[in-house]
Short mmCIF file of N, CA, C and O and ligand atoms in Angstrom, two decimals:
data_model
loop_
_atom_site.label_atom_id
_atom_site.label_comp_id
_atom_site.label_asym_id
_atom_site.label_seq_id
_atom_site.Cartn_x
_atom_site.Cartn_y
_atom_site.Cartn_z
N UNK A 1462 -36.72 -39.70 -11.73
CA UNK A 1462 -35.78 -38.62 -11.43
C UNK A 1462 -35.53 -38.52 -9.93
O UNK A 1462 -36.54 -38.29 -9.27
N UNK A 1463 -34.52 -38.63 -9.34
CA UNK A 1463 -33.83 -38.55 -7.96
C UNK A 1463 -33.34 -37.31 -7.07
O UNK A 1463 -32.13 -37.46 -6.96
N UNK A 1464 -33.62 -36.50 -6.60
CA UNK A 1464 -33.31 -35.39 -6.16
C UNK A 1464 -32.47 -35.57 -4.59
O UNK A 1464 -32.92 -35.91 -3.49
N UNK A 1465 -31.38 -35.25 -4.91
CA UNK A 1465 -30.80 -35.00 -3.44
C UNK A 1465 -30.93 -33.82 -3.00
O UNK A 1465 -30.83 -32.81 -3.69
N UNK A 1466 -31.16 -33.87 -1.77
CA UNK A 1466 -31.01 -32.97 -0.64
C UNK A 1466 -30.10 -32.79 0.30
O UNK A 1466 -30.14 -33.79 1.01
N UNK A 1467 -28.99 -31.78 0.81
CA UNK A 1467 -28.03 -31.73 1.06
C UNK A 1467 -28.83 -31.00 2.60
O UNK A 1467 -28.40 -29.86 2.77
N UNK A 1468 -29.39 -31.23 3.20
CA UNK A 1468 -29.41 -30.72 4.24
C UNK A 1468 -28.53 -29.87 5.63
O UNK A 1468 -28.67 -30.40 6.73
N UNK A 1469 -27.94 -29.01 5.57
CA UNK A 1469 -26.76 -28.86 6.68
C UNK A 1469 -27.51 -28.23 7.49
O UNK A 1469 -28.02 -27.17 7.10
N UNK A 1470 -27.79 -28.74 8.91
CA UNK A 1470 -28.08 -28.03 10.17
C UNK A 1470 -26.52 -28.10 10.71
O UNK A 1470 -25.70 -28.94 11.08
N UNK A 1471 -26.64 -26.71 10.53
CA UNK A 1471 -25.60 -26.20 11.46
C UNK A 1471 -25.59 -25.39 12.45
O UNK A 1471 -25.81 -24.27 11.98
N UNK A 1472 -25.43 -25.33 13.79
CA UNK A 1472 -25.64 -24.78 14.59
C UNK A 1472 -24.35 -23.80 14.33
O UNK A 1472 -23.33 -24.10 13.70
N UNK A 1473 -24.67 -22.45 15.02
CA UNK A 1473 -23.75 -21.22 14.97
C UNK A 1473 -23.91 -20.68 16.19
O UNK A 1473 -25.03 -20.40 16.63
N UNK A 1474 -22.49 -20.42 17.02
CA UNK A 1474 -23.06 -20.04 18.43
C UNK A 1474 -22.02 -18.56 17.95
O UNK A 1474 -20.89 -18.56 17.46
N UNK A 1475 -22.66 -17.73 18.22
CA UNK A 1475 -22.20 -16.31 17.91
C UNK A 1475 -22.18 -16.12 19.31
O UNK A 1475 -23.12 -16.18 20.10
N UNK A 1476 -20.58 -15.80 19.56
CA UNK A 1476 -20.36 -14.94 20.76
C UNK A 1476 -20.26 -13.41 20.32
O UNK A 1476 -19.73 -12.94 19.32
N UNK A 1477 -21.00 -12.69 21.47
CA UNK A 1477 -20.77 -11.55 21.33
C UNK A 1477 -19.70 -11.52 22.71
O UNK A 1477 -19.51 -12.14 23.76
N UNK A 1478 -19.14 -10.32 21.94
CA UNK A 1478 -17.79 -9.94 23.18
C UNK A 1478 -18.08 -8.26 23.45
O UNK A 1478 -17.73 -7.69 22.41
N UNK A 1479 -18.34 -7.74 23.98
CA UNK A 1479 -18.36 -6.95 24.72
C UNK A 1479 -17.20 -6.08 25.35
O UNK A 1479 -16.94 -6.26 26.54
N UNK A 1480 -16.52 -5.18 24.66
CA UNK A 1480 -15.41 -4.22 25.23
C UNK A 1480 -15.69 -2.95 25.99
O UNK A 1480 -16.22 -1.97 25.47
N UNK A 1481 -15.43 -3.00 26.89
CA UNK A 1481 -15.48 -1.83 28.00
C UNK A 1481 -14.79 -0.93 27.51
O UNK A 1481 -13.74 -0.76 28.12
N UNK A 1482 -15.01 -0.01 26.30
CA UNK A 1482 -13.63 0.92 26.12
C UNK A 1482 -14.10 2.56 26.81
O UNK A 1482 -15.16 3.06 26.43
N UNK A 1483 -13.60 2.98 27.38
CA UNK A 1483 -13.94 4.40 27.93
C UNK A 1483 -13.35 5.21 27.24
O UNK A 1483 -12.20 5.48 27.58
N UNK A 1484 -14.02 5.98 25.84
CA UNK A 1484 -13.59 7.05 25.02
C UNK A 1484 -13.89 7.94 25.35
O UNK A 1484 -15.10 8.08 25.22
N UNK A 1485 -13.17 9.15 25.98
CA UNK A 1485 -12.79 9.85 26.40
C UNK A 1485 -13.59 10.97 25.04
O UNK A 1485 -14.29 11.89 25.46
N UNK A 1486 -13.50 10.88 24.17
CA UNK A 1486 -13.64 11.83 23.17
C UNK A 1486 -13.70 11.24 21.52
O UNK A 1486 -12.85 11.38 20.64
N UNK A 1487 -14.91 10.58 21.46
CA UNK A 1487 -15.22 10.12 20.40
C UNK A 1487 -15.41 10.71 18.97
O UNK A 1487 -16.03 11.78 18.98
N UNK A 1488 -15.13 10.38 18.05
CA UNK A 1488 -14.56 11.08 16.81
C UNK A 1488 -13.87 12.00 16.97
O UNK A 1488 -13.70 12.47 15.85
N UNK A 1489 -13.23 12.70 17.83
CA UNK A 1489 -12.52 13.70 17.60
C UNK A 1489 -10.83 13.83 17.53
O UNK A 1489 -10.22 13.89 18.60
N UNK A 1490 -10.29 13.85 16.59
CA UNK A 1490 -8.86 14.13 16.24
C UNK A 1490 -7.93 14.45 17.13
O UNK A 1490 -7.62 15.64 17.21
N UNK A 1491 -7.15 13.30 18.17
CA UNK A 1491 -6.03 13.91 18.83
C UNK A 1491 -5.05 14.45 18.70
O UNK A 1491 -4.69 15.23 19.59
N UNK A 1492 -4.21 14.22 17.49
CA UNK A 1492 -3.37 14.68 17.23
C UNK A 1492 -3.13 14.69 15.52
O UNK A 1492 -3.17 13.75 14.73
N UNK A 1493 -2.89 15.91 15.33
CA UNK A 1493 -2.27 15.62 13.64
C UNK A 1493 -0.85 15.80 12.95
O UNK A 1493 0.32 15.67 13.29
N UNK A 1494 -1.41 16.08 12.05
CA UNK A 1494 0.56 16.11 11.99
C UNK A 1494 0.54 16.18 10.08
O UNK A 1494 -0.04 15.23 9.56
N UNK A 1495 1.17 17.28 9.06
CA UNK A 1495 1.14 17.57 8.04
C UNK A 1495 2.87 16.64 7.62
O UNK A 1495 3.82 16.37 8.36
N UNK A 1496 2.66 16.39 6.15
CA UNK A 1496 3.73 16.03 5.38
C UNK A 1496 3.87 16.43 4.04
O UNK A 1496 2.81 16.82 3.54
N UNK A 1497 4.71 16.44 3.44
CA UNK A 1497 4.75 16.84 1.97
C UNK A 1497 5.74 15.55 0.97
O UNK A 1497 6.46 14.60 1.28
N UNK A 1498 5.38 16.01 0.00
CA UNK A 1498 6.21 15.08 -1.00
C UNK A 1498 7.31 16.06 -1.30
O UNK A 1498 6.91 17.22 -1.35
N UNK A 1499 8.41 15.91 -1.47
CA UNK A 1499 9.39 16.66 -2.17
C UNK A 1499 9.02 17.35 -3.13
O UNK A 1499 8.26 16.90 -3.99
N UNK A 1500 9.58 18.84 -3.17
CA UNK A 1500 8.60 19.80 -3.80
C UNK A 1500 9.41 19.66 -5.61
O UNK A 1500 8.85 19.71 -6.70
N UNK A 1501 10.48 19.53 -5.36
CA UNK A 1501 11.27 19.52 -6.62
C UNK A 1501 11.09 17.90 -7.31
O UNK A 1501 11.57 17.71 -8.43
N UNK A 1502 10.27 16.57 -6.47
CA UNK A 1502 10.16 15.67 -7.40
C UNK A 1502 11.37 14.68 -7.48
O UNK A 1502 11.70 14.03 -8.48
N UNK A 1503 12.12 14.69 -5.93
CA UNK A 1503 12.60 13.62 -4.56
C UNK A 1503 11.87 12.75 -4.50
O UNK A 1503 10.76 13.10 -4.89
N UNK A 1504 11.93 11.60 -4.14
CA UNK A 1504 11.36 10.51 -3.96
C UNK A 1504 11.49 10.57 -2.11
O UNK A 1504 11.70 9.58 -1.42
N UNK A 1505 11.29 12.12 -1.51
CA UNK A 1505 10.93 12.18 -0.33
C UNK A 1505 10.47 12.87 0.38
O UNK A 1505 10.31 14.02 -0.04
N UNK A 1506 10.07 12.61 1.63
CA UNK A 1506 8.44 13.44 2.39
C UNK A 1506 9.53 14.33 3.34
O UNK A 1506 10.48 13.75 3.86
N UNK A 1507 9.38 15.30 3.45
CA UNK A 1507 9.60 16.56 4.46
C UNK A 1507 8.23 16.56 5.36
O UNK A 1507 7.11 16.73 4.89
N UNK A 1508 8.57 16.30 6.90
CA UNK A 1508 9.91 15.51 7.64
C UNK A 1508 9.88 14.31 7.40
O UNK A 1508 8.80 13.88 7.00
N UNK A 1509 10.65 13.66 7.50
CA UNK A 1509 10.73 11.94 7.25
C UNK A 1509 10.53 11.44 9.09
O UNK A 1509 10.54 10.32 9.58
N UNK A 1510 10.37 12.72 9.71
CA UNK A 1510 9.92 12.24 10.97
C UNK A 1510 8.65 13.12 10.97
O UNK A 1510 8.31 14.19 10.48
N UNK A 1511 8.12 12.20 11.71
CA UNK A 1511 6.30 12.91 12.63
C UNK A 1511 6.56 12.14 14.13
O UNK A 1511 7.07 11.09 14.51
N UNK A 1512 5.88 13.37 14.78
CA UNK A 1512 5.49 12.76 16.13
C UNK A 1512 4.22 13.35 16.30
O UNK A 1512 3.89 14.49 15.97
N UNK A 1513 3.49 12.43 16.89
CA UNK A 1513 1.47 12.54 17.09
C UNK A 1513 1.25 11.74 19.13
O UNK A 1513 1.84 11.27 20.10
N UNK A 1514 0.27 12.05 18.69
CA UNK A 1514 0.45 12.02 20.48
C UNK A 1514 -0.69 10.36 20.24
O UNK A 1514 -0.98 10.09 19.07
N UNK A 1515 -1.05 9.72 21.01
CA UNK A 1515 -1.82 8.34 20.47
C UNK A 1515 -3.20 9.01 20.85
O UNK A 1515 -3.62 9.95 21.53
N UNK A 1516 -3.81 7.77 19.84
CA UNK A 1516 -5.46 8.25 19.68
C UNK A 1516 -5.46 8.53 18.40
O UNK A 1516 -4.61 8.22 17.57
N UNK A 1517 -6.96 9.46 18.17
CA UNK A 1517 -7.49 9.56 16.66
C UNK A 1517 -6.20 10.44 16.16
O UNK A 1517 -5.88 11.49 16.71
N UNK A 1518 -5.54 9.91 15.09
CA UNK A 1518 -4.40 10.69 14.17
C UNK A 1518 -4.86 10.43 13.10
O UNK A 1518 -5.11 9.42 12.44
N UNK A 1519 -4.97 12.11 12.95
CA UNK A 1519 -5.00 12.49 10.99
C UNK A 1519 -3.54 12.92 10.76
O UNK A 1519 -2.89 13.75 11.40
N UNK A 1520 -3.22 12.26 9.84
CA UNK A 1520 -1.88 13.01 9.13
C UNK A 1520 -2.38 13.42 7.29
O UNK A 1520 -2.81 12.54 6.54
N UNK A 1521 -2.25 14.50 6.97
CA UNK A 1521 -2.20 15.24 5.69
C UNK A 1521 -1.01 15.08 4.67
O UNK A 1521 0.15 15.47 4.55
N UNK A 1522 -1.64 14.52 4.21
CA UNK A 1522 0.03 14.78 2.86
C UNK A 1522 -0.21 15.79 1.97
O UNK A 1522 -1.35 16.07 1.60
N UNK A 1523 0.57 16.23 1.67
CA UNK A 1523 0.54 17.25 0.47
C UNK A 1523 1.67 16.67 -0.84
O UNK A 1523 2.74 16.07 -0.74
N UNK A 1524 1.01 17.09 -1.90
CA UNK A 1524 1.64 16.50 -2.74
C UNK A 1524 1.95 17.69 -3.78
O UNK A 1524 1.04 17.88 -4.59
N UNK A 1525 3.10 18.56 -3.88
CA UNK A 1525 2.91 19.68 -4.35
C UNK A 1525 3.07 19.89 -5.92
O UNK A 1525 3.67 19.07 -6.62
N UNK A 1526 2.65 20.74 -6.29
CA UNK A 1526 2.06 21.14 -7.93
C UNK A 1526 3.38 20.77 -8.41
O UNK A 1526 3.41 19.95 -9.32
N UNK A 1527 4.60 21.29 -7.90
CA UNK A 1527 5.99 21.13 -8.87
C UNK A 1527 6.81 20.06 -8.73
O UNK A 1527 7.93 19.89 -9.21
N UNK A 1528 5.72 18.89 -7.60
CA UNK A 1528 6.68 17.77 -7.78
C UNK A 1528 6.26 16.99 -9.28
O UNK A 1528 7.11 16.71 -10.13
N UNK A 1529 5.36 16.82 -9.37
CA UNK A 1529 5.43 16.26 -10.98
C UNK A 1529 5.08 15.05 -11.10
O UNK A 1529 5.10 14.46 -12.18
N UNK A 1530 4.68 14.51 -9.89
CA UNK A 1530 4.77 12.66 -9.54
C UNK A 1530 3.33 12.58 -8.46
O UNK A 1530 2.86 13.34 -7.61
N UNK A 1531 2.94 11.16 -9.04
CA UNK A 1531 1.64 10.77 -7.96
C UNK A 1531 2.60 10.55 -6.88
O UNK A 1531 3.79 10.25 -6.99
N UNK A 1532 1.91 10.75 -5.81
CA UNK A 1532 2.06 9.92 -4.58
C UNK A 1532 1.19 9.95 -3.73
O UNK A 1532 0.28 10.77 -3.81
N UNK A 1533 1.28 8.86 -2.50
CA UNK A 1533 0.34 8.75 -1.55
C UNK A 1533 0.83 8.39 0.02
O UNK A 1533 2.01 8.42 0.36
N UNK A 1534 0.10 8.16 0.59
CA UNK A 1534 0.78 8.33 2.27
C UNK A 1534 0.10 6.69 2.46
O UNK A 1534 -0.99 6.51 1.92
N UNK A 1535 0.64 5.70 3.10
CA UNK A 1535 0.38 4.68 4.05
C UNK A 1535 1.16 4.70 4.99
O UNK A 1535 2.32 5.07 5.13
N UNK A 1536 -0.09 3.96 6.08
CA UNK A 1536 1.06 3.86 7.49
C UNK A 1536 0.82 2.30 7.91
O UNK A 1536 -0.26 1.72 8.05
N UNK A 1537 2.29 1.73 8.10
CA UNK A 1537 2.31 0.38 9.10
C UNK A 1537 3.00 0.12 10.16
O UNK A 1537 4.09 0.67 10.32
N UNK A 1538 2.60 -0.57 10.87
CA UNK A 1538 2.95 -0.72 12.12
C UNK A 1538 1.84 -1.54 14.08
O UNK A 1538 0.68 -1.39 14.46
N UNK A 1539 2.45 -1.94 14.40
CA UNK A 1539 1.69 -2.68 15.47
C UNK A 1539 0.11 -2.75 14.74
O UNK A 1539 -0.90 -2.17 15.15
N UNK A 1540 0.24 -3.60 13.58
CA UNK A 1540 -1.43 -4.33 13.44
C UNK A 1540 -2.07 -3.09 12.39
O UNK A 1540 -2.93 -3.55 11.64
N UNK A 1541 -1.83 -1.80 12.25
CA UNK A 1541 -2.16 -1.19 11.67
C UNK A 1541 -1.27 -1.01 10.47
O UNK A 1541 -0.05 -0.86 10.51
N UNK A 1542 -2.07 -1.05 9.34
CA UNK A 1542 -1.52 -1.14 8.04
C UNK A 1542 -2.68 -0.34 6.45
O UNK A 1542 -3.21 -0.88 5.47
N UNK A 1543 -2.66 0.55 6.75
CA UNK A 1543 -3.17 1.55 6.29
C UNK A 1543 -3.20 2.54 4.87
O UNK A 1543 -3.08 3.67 5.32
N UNK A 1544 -3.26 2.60 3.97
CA UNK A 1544 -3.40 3.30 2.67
C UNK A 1544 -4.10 4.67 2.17
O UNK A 1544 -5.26 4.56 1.79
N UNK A 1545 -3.54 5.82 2.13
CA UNK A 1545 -4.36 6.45 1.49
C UNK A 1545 -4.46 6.39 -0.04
O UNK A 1545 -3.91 5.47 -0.65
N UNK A 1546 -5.08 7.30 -0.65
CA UNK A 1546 -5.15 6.95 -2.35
C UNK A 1546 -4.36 7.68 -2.76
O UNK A 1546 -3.99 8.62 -2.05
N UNK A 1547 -3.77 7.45 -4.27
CA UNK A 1547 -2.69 8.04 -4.73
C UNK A 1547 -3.16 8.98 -5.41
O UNK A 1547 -4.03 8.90 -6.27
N UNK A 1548 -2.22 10.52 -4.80
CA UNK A 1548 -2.80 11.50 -5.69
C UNK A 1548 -2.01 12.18 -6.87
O UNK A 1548 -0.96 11.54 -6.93
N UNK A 1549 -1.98 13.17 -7.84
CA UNK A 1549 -1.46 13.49 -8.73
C UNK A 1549 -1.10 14.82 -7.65
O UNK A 1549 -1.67 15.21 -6.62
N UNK A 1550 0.18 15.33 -8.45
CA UNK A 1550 0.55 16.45 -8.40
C UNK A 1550 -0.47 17.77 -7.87
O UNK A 1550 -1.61 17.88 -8.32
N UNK A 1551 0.06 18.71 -6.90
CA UNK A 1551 -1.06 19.79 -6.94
C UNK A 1551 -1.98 19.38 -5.96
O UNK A 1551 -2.73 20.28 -5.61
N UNK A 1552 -2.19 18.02 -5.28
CA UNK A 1552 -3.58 17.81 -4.59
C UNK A 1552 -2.95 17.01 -3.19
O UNK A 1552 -1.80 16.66 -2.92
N UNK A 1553 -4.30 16.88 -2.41
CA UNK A 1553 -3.69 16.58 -1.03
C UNK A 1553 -4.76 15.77 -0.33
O UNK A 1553 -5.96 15.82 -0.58
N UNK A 1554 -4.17 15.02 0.57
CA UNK A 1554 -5.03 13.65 0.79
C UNK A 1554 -4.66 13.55 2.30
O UNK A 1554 -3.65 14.11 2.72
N UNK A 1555 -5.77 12.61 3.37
CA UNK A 1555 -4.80 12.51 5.07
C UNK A 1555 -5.62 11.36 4.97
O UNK A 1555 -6.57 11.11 4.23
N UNK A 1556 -5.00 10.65 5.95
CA UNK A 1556 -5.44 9.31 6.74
C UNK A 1556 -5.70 9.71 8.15
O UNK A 1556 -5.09 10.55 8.81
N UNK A 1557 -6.84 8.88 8.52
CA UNK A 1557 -7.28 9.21 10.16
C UNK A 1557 -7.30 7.78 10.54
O UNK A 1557 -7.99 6.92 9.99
N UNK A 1558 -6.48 7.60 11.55
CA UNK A 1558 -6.05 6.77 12.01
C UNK A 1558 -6.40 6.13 13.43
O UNK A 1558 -7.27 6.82 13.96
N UNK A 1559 -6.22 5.60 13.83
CA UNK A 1559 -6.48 5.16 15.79
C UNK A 1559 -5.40 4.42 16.05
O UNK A 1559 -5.41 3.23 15.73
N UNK A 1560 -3.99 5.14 16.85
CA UNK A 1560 -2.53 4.74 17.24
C UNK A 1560 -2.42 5.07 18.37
O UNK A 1560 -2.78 6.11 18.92
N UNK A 1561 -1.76 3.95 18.86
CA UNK A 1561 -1.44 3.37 20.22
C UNK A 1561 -0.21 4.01 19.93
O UNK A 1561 0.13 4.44 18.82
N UNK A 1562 0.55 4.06 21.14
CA UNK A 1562 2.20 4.57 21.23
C UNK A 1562 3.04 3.30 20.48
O UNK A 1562 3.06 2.08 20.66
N UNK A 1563 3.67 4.15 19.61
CA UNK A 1563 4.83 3.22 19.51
C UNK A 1563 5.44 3.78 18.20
O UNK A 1563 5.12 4.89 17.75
N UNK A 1564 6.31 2.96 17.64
CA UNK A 1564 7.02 3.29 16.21
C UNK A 1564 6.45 2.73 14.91
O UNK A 1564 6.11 1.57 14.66
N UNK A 1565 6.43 3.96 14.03
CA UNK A 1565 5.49 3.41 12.93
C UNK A 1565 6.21 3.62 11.23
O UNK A 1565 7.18 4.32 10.94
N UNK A 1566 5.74 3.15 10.72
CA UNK A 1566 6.98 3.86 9.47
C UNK A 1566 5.49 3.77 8.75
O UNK A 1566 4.53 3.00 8.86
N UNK A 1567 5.83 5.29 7.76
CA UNK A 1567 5.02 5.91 6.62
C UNK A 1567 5.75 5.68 5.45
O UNK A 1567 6.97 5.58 5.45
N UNK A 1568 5.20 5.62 4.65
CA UNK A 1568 5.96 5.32 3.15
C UNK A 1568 4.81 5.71 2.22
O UNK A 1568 3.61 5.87 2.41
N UNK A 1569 5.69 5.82 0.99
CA UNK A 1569 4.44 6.55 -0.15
C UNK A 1569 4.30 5.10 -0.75
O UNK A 1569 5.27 4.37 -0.95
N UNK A 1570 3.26 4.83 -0.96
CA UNK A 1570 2.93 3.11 -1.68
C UNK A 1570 2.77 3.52 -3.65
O UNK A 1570 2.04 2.87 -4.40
N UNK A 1571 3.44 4.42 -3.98
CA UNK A 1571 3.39 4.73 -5.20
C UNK A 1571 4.62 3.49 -5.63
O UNK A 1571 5.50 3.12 -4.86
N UNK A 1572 4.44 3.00 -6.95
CA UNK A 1572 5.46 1.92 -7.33
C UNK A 1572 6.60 2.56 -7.50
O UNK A 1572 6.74 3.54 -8.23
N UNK A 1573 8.06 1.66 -6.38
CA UNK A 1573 8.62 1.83 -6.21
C UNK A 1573 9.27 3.30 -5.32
O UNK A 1573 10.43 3.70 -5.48
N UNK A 1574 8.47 3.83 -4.58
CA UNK A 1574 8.70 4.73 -4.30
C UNK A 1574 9.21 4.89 -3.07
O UNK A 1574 9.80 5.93 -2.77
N UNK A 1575 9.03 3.75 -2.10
CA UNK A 1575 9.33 3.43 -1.00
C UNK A 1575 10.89 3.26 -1.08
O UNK A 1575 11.70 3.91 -0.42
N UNK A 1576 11.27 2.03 -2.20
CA UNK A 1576 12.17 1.65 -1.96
C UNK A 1576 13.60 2.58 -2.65
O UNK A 1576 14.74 2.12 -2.77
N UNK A 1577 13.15 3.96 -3.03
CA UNK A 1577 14.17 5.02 -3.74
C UNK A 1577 13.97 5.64 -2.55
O UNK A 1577 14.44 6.75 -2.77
N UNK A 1578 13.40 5.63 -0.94
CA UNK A 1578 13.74 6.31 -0.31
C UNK A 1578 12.34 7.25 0.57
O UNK A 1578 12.38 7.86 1.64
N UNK A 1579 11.25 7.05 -0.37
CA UNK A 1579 10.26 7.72 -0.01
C UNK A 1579 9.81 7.28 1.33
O UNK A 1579 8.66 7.08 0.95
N UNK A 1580 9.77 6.97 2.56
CA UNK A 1580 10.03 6.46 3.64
C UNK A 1580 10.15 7.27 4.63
O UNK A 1580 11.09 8.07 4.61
N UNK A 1581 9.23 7.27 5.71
CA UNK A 1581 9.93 8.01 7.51
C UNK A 1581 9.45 7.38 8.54
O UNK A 1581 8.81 6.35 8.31
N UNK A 1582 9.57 7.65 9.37
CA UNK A 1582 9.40 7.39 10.60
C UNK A 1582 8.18 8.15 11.79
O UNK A 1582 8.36 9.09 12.56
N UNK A 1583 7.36 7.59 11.64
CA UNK A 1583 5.81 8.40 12.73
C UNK A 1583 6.14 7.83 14.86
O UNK A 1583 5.70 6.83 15.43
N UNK A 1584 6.66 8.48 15.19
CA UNK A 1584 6.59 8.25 16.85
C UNK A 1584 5.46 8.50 17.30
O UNK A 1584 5.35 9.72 17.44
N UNK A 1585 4.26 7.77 17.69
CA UNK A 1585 3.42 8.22 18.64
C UNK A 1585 3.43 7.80 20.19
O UNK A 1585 3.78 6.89 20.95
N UNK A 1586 2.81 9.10 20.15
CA UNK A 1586 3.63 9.07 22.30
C UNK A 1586 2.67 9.76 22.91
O UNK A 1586 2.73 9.98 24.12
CU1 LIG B 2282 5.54 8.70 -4.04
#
């Protein structure tokens, strides 16, 4: 009986990298900013605009009792691409985020919901 041995020496050079970041204020929430789902059961968020200042951003969705429909909040944009979970009617959910300035678009990732309109626009500045 013959047994191979597969030996792999592999060397692994693990760089560590080291970032100088000076946080100013660690875990704590710079800016937030509330949204809703259409209360009548729109396939849209009141405001379809947010503005948040950059840094830790929580945004809240609300998803209200008489819309009648799951939905949920994601955000994409510069590298960040983000999901909250989809909620039912009546209940309310936020994403906390870490955003750099720039333009971001929110959309509800419920099927098809984006593309009937559920969609806005997040400025952080
Ligand atoms: Cu939705």
């Amino acid at each position: 009986m013959t047994r191979r041995l597969l030996l792999s020496a592999g060397a692994v050079a693990a760089v560590v990298v080291t970032a100088g970041v000076a946080d100013v204020a660690i875990g704590a929430v710079t800016s937030s900013a509330k949204v809703s789902a259409d209360a009548k059961g729109a396939l849209r968020f009141h405001p379809s605009r947010l503005t948040v200042k950059a840094g830790k951003v929580k945004i809240t969705l609300t998803n209200p009792a008489s819309s009648g429909k799951p939905h949920g909040l994601a955000v994409e944009g510069h590298g960040v691409d983000r999901d909250s979970k989809i909620i039912t009617a009546g209940h309310r959910t936020s994403l906390t985020l870490r955003l750099k300035r720039g333009t971001y678009k929110f959309y509800c990732p419920g099927k098809g919901h984006e593309g009937a309109g559920m969609v806005g626009k997040l400025v952080v500045r």
